[in-house]
Tab-separated table of C-alpha atoms in Angstrom:
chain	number	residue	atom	x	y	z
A	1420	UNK	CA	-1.684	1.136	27.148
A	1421	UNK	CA	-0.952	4.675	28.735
A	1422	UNK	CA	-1.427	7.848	27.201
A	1423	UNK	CA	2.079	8.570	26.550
A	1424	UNK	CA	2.914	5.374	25.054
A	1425	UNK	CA	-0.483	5.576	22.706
A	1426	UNK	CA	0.784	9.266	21.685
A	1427	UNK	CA	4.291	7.263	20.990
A	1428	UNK	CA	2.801	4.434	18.480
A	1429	UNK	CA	0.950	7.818	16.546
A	1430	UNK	CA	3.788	9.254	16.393
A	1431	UNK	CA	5.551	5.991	15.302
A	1432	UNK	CA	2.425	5.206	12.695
A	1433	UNK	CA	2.886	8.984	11.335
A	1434	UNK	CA	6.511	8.200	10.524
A	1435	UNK	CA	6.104	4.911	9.272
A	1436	UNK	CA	3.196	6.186	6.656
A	1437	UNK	CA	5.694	8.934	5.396
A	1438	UNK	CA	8.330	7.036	4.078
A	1439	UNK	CA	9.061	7.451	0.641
A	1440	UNK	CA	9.973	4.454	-0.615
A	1441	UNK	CA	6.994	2.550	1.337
A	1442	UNK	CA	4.211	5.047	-0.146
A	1443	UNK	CA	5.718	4.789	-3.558
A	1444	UNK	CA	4.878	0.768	-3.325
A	1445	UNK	CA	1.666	1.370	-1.704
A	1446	UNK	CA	2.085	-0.184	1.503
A	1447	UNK	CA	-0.917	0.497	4.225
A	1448	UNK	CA	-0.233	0.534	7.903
A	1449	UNK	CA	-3.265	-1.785	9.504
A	1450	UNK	CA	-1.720	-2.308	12.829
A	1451	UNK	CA	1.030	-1.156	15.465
A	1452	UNK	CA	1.078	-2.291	18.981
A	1453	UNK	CA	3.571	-3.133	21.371
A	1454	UNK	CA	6.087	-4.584	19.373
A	1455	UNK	CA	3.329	-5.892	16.841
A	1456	UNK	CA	3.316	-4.482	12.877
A	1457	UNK	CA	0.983	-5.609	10.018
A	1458	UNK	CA	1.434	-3.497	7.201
A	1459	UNK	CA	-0.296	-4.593	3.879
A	1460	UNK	CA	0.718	-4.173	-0.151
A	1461	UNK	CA	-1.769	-4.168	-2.686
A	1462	UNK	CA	-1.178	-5.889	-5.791
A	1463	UNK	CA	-0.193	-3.714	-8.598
A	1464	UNK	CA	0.999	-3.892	-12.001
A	1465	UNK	CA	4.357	-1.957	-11.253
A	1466	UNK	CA	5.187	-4.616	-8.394
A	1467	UNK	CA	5.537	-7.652	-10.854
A	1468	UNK	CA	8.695	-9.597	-11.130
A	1469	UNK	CA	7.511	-12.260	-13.427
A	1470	UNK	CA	5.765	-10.619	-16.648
A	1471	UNK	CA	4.356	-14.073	-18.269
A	1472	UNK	CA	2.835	-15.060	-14.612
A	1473	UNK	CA	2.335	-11.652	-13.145
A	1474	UNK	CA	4.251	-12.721	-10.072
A	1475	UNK	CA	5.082	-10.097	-7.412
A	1476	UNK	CA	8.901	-9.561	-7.182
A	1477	UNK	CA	11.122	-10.715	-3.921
A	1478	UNK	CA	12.744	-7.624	-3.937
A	1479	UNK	CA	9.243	-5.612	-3.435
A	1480	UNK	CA	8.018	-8.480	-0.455
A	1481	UNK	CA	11.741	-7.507	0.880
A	1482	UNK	CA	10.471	-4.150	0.662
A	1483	UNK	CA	7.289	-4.810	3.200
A	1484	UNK	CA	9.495	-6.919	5.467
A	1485	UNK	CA	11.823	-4.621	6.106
A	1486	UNK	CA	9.355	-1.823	6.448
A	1487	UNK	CA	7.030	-4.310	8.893
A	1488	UNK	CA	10.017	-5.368	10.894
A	1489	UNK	CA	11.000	-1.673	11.213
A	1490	UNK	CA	7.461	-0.523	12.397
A	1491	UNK	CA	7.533	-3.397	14.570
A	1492	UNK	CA	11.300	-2.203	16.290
A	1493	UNK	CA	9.395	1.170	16.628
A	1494	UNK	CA	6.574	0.531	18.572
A	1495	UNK	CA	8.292	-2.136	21.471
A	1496	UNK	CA	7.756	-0.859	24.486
A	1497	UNK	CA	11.249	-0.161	25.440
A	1498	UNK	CA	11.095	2.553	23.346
A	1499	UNK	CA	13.786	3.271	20.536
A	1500	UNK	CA	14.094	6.901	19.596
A	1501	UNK	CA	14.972	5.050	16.327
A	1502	UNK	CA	15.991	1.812	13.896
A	1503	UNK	CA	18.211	0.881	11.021
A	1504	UNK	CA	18.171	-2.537	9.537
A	1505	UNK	CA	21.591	-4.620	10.434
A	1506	UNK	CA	20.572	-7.623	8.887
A	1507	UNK	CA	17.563	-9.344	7.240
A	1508	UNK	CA	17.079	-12.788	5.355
A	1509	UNK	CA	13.926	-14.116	3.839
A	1510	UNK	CA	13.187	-17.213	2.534
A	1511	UNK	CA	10.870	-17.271	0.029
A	1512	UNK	CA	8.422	-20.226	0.234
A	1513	UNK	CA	6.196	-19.664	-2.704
A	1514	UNK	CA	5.025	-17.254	-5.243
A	1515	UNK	CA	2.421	-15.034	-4.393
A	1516	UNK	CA	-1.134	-15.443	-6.131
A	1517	UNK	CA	-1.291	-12.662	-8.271
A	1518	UNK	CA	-3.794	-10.198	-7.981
A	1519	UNK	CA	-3.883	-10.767	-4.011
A	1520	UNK	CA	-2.671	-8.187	-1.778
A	1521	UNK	CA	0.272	-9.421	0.325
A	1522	UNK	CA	-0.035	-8.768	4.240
A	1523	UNK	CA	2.824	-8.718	6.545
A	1524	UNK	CA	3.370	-9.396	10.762
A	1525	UNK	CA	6.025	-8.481	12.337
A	1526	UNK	CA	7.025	-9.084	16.043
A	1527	UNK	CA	9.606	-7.718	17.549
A	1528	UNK	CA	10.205	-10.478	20.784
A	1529	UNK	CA	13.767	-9.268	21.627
A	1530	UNK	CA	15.779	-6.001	22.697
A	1531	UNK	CA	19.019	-5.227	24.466
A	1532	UNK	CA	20.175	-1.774	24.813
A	1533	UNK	CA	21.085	-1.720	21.090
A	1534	UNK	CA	19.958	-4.673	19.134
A	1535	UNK	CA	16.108	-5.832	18.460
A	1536	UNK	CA	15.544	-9.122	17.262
A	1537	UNK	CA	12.381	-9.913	14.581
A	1538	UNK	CA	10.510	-12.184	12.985
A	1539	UNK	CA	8.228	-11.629	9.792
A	1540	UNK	CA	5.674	-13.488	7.912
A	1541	UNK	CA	4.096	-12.740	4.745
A	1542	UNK	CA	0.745	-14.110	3.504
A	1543	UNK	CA	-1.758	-13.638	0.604
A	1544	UNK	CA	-5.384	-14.574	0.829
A	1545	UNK	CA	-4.381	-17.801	1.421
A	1546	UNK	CA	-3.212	-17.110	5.166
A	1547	UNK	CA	-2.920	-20.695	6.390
A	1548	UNK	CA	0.220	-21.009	3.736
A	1549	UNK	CA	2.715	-18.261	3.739
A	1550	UNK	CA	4.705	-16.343	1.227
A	1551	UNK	CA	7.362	-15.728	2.952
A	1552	UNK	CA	9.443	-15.874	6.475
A	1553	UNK	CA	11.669	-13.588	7.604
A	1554	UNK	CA	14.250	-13.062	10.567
A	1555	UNK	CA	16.055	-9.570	10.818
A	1556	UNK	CA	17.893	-7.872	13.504
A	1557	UNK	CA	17.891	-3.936	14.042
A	1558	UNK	CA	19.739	-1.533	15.636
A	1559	UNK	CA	17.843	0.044	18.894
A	1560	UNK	CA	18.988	3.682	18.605
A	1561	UNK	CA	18.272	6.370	21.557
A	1562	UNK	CA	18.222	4.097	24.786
A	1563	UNK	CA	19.273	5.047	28.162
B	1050	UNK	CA	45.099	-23.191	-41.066
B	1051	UNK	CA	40.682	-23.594	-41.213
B	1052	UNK	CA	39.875	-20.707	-38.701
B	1053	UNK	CA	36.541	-18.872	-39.237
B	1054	UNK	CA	36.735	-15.209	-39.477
B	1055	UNK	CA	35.959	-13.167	-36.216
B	1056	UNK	CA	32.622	-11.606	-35.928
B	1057	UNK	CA	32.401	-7.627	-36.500
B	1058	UNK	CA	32.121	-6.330	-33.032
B	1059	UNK	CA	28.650	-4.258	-33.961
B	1060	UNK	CA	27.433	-7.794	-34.607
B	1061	UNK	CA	28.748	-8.959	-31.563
B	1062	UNK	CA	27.748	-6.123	-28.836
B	1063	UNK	CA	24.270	-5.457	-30.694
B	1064	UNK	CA	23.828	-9.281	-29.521
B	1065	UNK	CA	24.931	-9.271	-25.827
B	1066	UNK	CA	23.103	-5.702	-25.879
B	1067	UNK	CA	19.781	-7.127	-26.705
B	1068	UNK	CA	19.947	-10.065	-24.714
B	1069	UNK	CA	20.266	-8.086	-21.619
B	1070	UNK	CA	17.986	-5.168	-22.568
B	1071	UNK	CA	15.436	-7.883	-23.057
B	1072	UNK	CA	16.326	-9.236	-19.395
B	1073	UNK	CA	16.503	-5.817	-17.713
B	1074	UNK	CA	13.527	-4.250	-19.679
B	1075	UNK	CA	11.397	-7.028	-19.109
B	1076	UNK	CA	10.606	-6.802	-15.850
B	1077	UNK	CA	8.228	-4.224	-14.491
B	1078	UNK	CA	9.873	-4.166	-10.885
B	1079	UNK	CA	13.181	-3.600	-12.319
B	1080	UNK	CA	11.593	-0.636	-14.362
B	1081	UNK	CA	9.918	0.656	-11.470
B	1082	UNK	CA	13.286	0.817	-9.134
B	1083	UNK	CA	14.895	2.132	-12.536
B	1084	UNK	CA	17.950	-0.118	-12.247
B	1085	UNK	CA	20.064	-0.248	-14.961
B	1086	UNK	CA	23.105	-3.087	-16.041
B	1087	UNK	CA	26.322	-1.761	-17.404
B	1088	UNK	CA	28.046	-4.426	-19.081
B	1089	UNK	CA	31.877	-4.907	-19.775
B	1090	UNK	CA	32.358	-8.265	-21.911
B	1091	UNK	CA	30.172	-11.070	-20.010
B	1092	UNK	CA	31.290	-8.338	-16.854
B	1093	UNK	CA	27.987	-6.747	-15.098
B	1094	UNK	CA	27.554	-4.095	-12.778
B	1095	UNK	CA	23.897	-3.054	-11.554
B	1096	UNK	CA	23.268	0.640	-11.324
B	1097	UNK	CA	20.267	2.155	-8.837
B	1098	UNK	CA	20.186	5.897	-10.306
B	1099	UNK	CA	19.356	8.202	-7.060
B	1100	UNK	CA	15.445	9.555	-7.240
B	1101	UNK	CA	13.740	10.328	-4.365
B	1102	UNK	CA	11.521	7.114	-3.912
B	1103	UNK	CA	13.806	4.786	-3.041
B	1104	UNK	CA	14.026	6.840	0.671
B	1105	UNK	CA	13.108	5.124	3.225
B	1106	UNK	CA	14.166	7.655	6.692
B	1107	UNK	CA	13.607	11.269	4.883
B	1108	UNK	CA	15.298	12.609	8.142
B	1109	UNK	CA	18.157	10.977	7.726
B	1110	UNK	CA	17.828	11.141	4.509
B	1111	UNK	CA	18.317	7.230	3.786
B	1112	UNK	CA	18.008	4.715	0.964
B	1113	UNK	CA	15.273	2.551	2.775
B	1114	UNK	CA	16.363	-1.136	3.388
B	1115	UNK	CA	14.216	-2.217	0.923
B	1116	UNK	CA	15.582	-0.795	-1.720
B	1117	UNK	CA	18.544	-1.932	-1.064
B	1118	UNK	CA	17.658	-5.268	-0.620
B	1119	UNK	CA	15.463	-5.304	-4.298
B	1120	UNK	CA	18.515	-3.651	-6.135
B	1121	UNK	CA	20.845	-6.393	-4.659
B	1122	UNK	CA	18.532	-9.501	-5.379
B	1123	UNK	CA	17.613	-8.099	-8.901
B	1124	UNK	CA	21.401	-7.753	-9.466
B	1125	UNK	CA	21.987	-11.536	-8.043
B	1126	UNK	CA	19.589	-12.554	-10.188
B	1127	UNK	CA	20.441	-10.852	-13.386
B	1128	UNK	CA	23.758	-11.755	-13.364
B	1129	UNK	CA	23.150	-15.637	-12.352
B	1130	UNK	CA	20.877	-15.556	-15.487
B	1131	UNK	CA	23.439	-14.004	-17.870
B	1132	UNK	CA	25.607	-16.720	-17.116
B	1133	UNK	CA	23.514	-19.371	-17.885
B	1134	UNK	CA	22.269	-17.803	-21.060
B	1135	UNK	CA	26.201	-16.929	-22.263
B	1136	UNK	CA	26.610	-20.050	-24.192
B	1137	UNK	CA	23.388	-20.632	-25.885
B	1138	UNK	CA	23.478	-16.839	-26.884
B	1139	UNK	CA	26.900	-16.910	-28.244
B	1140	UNK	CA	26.697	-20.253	-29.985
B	1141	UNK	CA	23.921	-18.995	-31.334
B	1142	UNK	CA	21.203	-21.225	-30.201
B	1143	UNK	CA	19.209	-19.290	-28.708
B	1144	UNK	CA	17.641	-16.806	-31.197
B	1145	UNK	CA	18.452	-13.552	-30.017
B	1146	UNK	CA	17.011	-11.609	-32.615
B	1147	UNK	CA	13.673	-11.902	-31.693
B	1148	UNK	CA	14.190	-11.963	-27.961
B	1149	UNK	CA	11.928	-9.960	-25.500
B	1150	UNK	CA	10.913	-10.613	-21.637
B	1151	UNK	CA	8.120	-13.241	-23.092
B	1152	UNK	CA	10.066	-15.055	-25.427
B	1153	UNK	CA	12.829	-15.074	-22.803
B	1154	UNK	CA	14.764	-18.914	-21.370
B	1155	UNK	CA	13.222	-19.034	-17.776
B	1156	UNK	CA	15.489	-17.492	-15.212
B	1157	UNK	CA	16.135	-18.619	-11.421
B	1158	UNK	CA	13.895	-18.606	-8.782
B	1159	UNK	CA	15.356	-17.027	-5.185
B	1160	UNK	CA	15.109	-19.157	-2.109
B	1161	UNK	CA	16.251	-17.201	0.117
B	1162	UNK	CA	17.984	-14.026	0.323
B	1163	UNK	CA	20.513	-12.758	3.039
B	1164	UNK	CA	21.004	-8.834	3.644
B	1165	UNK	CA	24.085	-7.603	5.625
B	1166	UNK	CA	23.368	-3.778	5.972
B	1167	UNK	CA	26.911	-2.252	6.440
B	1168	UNK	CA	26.307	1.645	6.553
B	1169	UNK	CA	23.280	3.543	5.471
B	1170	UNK	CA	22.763	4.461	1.691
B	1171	UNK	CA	23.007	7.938	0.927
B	1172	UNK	CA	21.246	9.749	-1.336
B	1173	UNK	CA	23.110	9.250	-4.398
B	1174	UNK	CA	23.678	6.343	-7.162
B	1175	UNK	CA	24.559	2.850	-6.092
B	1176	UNK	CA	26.809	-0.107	-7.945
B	1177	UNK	CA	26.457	-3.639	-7.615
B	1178	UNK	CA	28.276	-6.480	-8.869
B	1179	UNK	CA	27.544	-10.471	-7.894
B	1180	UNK	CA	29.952	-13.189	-7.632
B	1181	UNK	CA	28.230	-16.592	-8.473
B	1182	UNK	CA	30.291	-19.056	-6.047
B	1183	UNK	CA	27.827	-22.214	-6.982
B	1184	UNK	CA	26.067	-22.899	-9.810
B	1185	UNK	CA	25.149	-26.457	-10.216
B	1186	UNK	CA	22.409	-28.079	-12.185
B	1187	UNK	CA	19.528	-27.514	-9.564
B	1188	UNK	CA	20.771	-25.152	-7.047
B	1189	UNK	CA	22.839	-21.743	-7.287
B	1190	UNK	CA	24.925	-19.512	-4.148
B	1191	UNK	CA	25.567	-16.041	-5.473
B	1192	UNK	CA	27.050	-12.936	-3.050
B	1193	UNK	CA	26.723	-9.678	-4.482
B	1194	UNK	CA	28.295	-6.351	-2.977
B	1195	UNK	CA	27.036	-2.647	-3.325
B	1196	UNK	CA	28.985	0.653	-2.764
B	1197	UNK	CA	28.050	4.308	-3.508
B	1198	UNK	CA	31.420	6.677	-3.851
B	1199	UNK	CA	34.265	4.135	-3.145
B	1200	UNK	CA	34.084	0.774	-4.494
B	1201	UNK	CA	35.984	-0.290	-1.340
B	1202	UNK	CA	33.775	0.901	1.005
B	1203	UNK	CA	30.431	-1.457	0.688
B	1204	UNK	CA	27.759	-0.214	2.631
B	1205	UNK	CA	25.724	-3.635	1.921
B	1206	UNK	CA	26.390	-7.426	0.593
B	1207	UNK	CA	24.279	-10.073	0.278
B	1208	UNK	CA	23.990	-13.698	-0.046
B	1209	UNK	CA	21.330	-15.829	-1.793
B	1210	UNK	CA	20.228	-19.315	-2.976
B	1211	UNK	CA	18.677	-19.737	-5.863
B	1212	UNK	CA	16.894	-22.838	-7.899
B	1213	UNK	CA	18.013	-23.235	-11.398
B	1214	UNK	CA	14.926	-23.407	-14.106
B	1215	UNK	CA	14.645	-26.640	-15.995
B	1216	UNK	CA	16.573	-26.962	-18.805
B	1217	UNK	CA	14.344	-27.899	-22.103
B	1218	UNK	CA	16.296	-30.940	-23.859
């Protein structure tokens, strides 16, 4: 990786680790590379959906999949100036273990002038099982 | 004619009231978001009050996609719940006077959830409202749409599946 494009994914991490929304559920940026995002979400109290199981919410592993899938659009190598979310379905394979923090990958394999195409997948501690699978597509904003 | 008397509508609103206070209420992640159901008969409408954590692009500034996509599948799944609880609630077997988010009939589990991201959410209130267009014994489809000023003008819909809890004979 260059210079320019390493100075490109800072600048891309930066951004990512300021959203509101993302640092209000807690969500940690572990990796960004060439198209590549894992972002992780600790368990916390706040994030349940379920109170008699203690279940973490869809709407909060939505949350991290968009974000991932995001990050992910942000640092392809094609390099968007920027990315809004045109579409994104998850399927929701099993609860979450509560307690466990959920981790999320995101590749970004796809981009035409103005559309990148993702995939996500969420996993607890259990990794060989996941959470949740998701497919989204982006708008590529800022392209020659 | 043998026709029972009407019930006093305090009786009647302090029940439906309850019942989806101890839906809403219940759940942490719908505190957290602060969403909030305004209900008109067995009519719901999700509300997302503005606040500034529910940005995702501060630029912009932006609702972030997530948020968006939480206060639609909370709203799916709120009102797909109502409507299964309606009857036992109003027949009166299901004892709402003692109701709370423990004590609560178990509510549908999402399978997967489809977000169509129209135009970006400002930085102002939001209003949902589902349409349940299945709801069988095992399985449930239910679109919802969100707007911010014009009720017209969505700026995102959804689509989910849902699985229906078992029913306790």
């Amino acid at each position: 990786m260059g210079p320019v494009m390493n100075d490109k994914i800072k600048r891309a991490s930066q951004f990512i680790q300021a959203l509101p929304h993302s640092v209000a559920l807690g969500m940690e940026l572990e990796d960004l590379n060439a198209g590549t995002a894992v972002i992780g979400m600790p368990y916390d109290a706040k994030l349940v959906g379920d109170p008699r199981t203690g279940v973490v919410h869809g709407g909060a592993v939505s949350a991290l999949m968009d974000t991932t899938c995001g990050a992910a659009v942000m640092s392809h190598p094609s390099n968007p100036a920027g990315t809004a979310t045109m579409d994104l379905r998850i399927e929701y394979l099993r609860a979450a273990t509560p307690g466990q923090r959920i981790t999320t990958t995101a590749t970004c394999y796809h981009v035409t002038r103005s559309v990148a195409f993702v995939r996500a997948t969420a996993t607890d501690a259990d990794t060989d099982n996941p959470v949740a699978m998701a497919t989204g597509t982006f708008t590529a904003e800022g392209k020659p | 004619m043998n026709r029972s008397r009407p019930e006093p509508v305090q009786v009647v609103k302090q029940r439906r009231d309850g019942v989806l206070r101890a839906m809403v209420e219940g759940v942490p992640y719908t505190q957290f978001l602060g969403i909030e159901f305004e209900r008109r008969g067995d009519e719901l409408t999700g509300v997302l009050p503005f606040k500034e954590s529910l940005i995702g692009n501060p630029m912009l500034p932006a609702l972030h996609g997530g948020a968006t996509a939480a206060f639609l599948e909370v709203t799916a799944i709120i009102t797909l719940s109502w409507g299964l609880l309606w009857e036992d609630m109003e027949s009166g077997a299901l004892d709402t006077a003692s109701l709370d988010a423990q004590s609560l009939p178990r509510l549908p589990k999402t399978i997967d959830f489809s977000v169509d991201y129209l135009r970006s959410g400002l930085p102002r209130d939001a209003y949902a409202r589902a349409r349940i267009n299945r709801s069988g014994r095992r399985y449930a489809s239910v679109h919802v749409e969100a707007w911010q000023d014009n009720r017209a003008r969505l700026f995102a819909q959804g689509t989910g599946h849902f699985v229906m809890p078992h029913r306790q004979e």
